[in-house]
mmCIF file of C-alpha atoms in Angstrom:
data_model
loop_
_atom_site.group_PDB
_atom_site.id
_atom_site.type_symbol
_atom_site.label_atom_id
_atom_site.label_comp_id
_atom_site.label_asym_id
_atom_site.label_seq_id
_atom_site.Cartn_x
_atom_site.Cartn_y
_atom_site.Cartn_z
ATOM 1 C CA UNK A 1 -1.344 3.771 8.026
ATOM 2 C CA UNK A 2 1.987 4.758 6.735
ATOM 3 C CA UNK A 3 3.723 2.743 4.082
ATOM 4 C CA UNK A 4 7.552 1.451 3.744
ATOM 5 C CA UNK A 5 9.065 4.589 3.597
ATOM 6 C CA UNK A 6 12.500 4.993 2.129
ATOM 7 C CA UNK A 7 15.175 8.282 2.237
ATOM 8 C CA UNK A 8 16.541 9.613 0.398
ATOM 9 C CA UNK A 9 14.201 9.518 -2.333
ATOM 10 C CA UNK A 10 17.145 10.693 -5.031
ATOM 11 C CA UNK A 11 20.516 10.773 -4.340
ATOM 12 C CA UNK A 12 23.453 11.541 -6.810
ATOM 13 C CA UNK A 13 27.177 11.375 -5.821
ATOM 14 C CA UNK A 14 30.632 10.948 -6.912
ATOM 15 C CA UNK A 15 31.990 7.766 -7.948
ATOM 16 C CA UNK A 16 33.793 6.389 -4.731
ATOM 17 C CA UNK A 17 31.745 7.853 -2.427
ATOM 18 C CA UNK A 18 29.874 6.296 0.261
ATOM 19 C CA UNK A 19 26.040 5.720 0.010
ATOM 20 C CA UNK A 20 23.684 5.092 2.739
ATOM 21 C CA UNK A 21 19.616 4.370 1.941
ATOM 22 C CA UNK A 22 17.662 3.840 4.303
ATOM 23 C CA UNK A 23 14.210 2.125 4.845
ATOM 24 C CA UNK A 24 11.838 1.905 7.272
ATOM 25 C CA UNK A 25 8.978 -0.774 6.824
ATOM 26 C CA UNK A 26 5.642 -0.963 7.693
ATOM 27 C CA UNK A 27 4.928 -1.486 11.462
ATOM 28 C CA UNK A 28 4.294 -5.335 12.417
ATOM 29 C CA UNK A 29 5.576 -6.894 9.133
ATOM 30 C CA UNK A 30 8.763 -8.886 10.108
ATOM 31 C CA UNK A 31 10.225 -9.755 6.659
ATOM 32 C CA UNK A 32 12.100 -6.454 4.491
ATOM 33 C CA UNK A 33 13.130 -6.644 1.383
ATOM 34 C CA UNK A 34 16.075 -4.956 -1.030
ATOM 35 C CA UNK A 35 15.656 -5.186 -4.481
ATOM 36 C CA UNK A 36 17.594 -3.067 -7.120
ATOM 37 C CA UNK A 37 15.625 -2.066 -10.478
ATOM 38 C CA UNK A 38 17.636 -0.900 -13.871
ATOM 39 C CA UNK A 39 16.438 -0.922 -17.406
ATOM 40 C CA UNK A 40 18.794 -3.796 -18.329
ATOM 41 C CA UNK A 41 18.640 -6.487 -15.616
ATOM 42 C CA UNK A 42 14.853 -5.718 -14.381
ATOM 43 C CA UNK A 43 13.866 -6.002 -10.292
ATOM 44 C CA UNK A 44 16.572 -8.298 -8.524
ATOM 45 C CA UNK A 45 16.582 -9.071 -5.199
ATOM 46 C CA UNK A 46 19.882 -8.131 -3.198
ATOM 47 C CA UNK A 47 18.372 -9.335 -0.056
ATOM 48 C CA UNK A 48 16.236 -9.879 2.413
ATOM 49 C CA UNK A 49 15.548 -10.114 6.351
ATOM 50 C CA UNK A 50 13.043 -12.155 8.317
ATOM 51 C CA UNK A 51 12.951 -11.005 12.651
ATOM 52 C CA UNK A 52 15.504 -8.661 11.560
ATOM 53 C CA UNK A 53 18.267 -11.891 10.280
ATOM 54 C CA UNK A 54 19.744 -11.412 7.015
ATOM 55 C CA UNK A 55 18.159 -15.070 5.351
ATOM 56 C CA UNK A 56 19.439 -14.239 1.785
ATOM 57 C CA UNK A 57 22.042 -12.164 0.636
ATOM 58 C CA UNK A 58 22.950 -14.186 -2.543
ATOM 59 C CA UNK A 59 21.904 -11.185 -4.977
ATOM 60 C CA UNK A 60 24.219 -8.524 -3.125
ATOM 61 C CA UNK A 61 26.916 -7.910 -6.582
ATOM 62 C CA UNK A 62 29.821 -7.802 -3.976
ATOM 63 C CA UNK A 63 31.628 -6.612 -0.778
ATOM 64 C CA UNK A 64 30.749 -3.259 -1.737
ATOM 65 C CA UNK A 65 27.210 -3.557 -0.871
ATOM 66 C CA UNK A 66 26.145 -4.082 2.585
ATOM 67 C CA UNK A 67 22.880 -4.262 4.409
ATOM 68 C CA UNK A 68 21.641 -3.878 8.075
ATOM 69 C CA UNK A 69 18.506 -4.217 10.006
ATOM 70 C CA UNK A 70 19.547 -3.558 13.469
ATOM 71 C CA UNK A 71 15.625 -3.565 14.741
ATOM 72 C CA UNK A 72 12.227 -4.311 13.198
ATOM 73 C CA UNK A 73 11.648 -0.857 11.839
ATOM 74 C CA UNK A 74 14.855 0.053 10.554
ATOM 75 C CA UNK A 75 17.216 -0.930 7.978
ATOM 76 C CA UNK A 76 20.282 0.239 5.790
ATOM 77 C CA UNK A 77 21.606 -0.627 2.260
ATOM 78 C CA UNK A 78 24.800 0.506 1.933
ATOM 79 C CA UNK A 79 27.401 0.964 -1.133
ATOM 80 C CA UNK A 80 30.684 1.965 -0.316
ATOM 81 C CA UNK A 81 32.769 2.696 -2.243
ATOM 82 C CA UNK A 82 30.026 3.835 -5.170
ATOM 83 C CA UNK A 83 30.324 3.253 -8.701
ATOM 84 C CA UNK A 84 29.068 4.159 -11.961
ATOM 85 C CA UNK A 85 27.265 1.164 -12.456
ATOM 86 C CA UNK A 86 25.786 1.322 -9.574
ATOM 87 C CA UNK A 87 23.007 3.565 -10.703
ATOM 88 C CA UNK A 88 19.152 2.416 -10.404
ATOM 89 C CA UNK A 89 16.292 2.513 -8.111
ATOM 90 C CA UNK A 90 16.474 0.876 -5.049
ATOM 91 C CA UNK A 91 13.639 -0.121 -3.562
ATOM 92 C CA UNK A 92 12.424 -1.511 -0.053
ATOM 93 C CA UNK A 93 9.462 -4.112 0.665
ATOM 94 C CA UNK A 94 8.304 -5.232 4.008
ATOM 95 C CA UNK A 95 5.658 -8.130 4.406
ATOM 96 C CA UNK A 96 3.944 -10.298 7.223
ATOM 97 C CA UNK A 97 4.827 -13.711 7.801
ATOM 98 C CA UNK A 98 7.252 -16.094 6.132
ATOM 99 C CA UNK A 99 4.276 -17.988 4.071
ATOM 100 C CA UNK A 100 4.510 -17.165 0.309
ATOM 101 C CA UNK A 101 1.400 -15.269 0.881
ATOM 102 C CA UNK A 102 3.492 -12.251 -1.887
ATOM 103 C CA UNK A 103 2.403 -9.268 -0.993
ATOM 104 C CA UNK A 104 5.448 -7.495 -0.367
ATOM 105 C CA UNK A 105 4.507 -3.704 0.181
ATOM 106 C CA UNK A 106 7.004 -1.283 -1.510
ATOM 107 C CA UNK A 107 8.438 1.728 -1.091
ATOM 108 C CA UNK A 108 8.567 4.529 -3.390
ATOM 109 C CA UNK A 109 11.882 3.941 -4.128
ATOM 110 C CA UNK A 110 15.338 5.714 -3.488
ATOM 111 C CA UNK A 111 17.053 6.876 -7.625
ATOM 112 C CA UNK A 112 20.737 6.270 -7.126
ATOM 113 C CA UNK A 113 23.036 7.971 -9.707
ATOM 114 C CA UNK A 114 26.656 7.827 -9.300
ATOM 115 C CA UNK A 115 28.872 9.976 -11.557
ATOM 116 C CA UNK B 1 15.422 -22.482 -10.259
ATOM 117 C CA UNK B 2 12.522 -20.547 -10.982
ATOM 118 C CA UNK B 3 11.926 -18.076 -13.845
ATOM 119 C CA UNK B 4 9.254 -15.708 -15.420
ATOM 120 C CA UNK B 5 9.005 -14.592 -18.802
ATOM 121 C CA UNK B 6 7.310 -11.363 -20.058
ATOM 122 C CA UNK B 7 7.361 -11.577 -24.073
ATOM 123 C CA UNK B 8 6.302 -8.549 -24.411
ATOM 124 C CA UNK B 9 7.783 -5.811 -23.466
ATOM 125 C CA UNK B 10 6.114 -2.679 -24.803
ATOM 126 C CA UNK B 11 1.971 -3.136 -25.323
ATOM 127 C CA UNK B 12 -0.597 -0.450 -26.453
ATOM 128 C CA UNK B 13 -3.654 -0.686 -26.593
ATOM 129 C CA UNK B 14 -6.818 1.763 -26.926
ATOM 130 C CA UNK B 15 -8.999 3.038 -24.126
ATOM 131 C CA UNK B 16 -11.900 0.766 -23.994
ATOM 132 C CA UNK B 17 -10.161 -1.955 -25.550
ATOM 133 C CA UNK B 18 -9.642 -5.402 -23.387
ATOM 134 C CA UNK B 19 -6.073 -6.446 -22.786
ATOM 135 C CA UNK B 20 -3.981 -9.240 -22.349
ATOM 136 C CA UNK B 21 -0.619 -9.501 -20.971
ATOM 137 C CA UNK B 22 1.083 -12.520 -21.316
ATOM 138 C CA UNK B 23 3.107 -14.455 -18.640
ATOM 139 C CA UNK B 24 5.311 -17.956 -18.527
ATOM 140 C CA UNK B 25 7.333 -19.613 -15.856
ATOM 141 C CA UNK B 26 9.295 -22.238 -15.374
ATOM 142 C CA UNK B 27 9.380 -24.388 -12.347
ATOM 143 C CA UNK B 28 8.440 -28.109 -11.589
ATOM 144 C CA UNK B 29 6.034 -27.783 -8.714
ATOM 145 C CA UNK B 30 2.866 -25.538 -8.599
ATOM 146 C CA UNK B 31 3.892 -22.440 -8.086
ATOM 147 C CA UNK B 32 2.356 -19.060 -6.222
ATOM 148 C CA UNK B 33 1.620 -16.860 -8.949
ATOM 149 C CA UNK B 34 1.522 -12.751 -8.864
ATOM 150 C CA UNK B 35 0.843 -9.385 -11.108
ATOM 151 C CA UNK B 36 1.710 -6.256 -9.776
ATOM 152 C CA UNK B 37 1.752 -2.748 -11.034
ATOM 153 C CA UNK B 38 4.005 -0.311 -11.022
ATOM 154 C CA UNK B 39 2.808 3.342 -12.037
ATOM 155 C CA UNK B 40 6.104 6.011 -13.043
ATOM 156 C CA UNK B 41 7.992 7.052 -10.052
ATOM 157 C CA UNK B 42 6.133 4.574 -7.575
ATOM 158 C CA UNK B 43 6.918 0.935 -6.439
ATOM 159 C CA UNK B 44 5.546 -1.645 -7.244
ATOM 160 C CA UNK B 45 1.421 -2.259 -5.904
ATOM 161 C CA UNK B 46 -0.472 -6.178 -6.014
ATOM 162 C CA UNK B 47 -3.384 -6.518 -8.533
ATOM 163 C CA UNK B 48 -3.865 -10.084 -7.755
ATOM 164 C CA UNK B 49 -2.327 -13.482 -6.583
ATOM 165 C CA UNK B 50 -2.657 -17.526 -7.355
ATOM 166 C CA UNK B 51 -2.293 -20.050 -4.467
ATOM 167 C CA UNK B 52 -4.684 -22.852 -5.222
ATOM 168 C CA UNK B 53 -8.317 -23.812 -6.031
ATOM 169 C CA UNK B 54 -9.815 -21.724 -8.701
ATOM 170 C CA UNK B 55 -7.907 -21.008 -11.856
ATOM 171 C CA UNK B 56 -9.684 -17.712 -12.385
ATOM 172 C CA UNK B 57 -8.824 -14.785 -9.832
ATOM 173 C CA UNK B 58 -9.495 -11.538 -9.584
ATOM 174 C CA UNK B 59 -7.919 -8.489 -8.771
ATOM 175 C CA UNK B 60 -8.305 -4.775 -8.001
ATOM 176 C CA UNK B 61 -9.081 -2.242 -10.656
ATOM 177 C CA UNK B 62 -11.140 -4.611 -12.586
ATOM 178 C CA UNK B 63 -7.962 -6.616 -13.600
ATOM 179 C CA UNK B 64 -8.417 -11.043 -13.521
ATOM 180 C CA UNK B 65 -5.595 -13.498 -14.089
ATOM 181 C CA UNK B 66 -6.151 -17.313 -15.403
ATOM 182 C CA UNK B 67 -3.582 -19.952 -14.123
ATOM 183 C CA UNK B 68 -3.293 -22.741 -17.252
ATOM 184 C CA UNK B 69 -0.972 -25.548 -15.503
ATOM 185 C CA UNK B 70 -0.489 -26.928 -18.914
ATOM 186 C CA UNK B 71 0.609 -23.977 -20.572
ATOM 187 C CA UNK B 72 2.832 -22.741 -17.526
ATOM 188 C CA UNK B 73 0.888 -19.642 -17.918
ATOM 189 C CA UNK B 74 -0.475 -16.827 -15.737
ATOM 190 C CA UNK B 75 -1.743 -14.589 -18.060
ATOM 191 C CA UNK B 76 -3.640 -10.630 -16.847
ATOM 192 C CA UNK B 77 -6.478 -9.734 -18.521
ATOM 193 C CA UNK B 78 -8.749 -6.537 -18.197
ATOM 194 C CA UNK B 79 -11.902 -6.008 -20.675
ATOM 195 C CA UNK B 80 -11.891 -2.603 -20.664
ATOM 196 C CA UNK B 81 -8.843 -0.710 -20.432
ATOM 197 C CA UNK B 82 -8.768 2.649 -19.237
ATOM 198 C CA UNK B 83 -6.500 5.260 -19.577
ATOM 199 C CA UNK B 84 -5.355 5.795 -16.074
ATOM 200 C CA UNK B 85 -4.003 1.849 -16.433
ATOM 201 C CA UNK B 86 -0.951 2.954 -18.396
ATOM 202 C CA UNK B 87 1.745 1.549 -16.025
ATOM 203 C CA UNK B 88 4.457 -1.271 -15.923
ATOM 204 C CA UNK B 89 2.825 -4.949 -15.074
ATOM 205 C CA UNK B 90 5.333 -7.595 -13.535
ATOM 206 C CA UNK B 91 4.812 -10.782 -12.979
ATOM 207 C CA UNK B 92 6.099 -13.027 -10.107
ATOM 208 C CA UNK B 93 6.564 -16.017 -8.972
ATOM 209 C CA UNK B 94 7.513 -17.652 -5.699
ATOM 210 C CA UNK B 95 7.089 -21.410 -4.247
ATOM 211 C CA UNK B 96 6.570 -23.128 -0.620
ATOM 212 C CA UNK B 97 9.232 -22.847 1.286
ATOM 213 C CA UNK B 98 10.853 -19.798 -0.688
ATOM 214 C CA UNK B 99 9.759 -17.553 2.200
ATOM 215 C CA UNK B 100 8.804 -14.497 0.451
ATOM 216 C CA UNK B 101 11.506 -14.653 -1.744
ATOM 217 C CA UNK B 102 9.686 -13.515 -5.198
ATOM 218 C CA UNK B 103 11.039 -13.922 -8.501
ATOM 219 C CA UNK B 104 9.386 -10.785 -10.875
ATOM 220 C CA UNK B 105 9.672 -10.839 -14.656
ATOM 221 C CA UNK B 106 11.116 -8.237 -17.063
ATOM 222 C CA UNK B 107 8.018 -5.724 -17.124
ATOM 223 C CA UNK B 108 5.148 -5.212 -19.786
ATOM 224 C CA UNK B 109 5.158 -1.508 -20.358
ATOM 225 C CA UNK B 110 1.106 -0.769 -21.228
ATOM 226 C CA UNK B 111 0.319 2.603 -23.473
ATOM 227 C CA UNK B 112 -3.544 3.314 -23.441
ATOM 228 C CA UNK B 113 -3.694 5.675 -26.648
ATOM 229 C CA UNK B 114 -7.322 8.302 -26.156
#
């Protein structure tokens, strides 16, 4: 079976610019996951969908970031406009249920560097 | 609101040697406990998970975790490390109701030196 599978896998663009990653998770799972990963603030979650319905967007840093999941095998994290510090690994997680059963299944990640 | 706390950040240990990586949190009700692995350039993979009933669980690749209510501790053990376990370990932590909202510590970077 295929995994979550995110694209692009590394992007690097020009401060202001727009930024689109996309995810799609693993077939049947109904809850996806954004979380952002850099070397000084660890794994945070931005936020995170259950039947496709944004339930928590609390950790999204501001209006800049914005995140879709228009059906139950697609979704977008977007960043616009892009800024330095907006460099990290973002990475998608899909799961089954809304029971904290845990196992969130991740992508391999999409390496964001803005310049 | 929940937290985890990795003391350690870097460990290294020798190939064959047992390991222990150390985990707090900080909530008032029993909380679901979690260690996963992250290898370089992956995300992040499950070893093993707490829920209830037995303290002691075990995981994949030989790895076991021992919940210790009274220490608010959910430390990962292995007895015999090998050198393909070199990898980041997170722990997490969620509670009922949460969803699968999931709370992950700072990281334990392991080094296995040959």
């Amino acid at each position: 079976d295929a995994g979550v599978i995110q694209s692009p896998r590394h992007e690097v663009t020009e401060m202001g610019q727009e930024v689109t990653l996309r995810c799609k998770p693993i077939s049947g799972h109904n809850s996806l996951f954004w979380y952002r990963q850099t070397m000084m603030r660890g794994l945070e979650l931005l936020i995170y969908f259950n039947n496709n319905v944004p339930i928590d967007d609390s950790g999204m840093p501001e209006d800049r970031f914005s995140a879709k999941m228009p059906n139950a095998s697609f979704s977008t994290l977007k960043i616009q406009p892009s800024e330095p510090r907006d460099s990290a690994v973002y990475f998608c997680a899909s799961s089954l249920g809304v029971a904290a059963t845990g196992e969130l299944f991740f992508g391999e990640g999409s390496r964001l560097t803005v310049l | 609101a929940q937290s985890v706390t990795q003391p350690d950040i870097h460990i290294t240990v020798s190939e064959g040697a047992s390991l222990e990586l150390r985990c707090n949190y900080s909530y008032g009700a029993t909380p679901y406990l979690f260690w996963y692995v992250q290898s370089p350039g992956q995300g992040l993979q499950l070893l093993l998970k707490y829920f209830s009933g037995d303290t002691l669980v075990q995981g994949i690749k030989g790895f076991e975790a021992e919940f210790k209510r009274s220490q608010s501790s959910f430390n990962l053990r292995k007895p015999s490390v090998h050198w393909s376990d070199a990898a980041e370990y997170f722990c997490a932590v969620s509670f009922t109701g949460g969803g699968n909202k999931l709370t992950f510590g700072t990281g334990t970077q392991l080094k296995v030196e040959l």
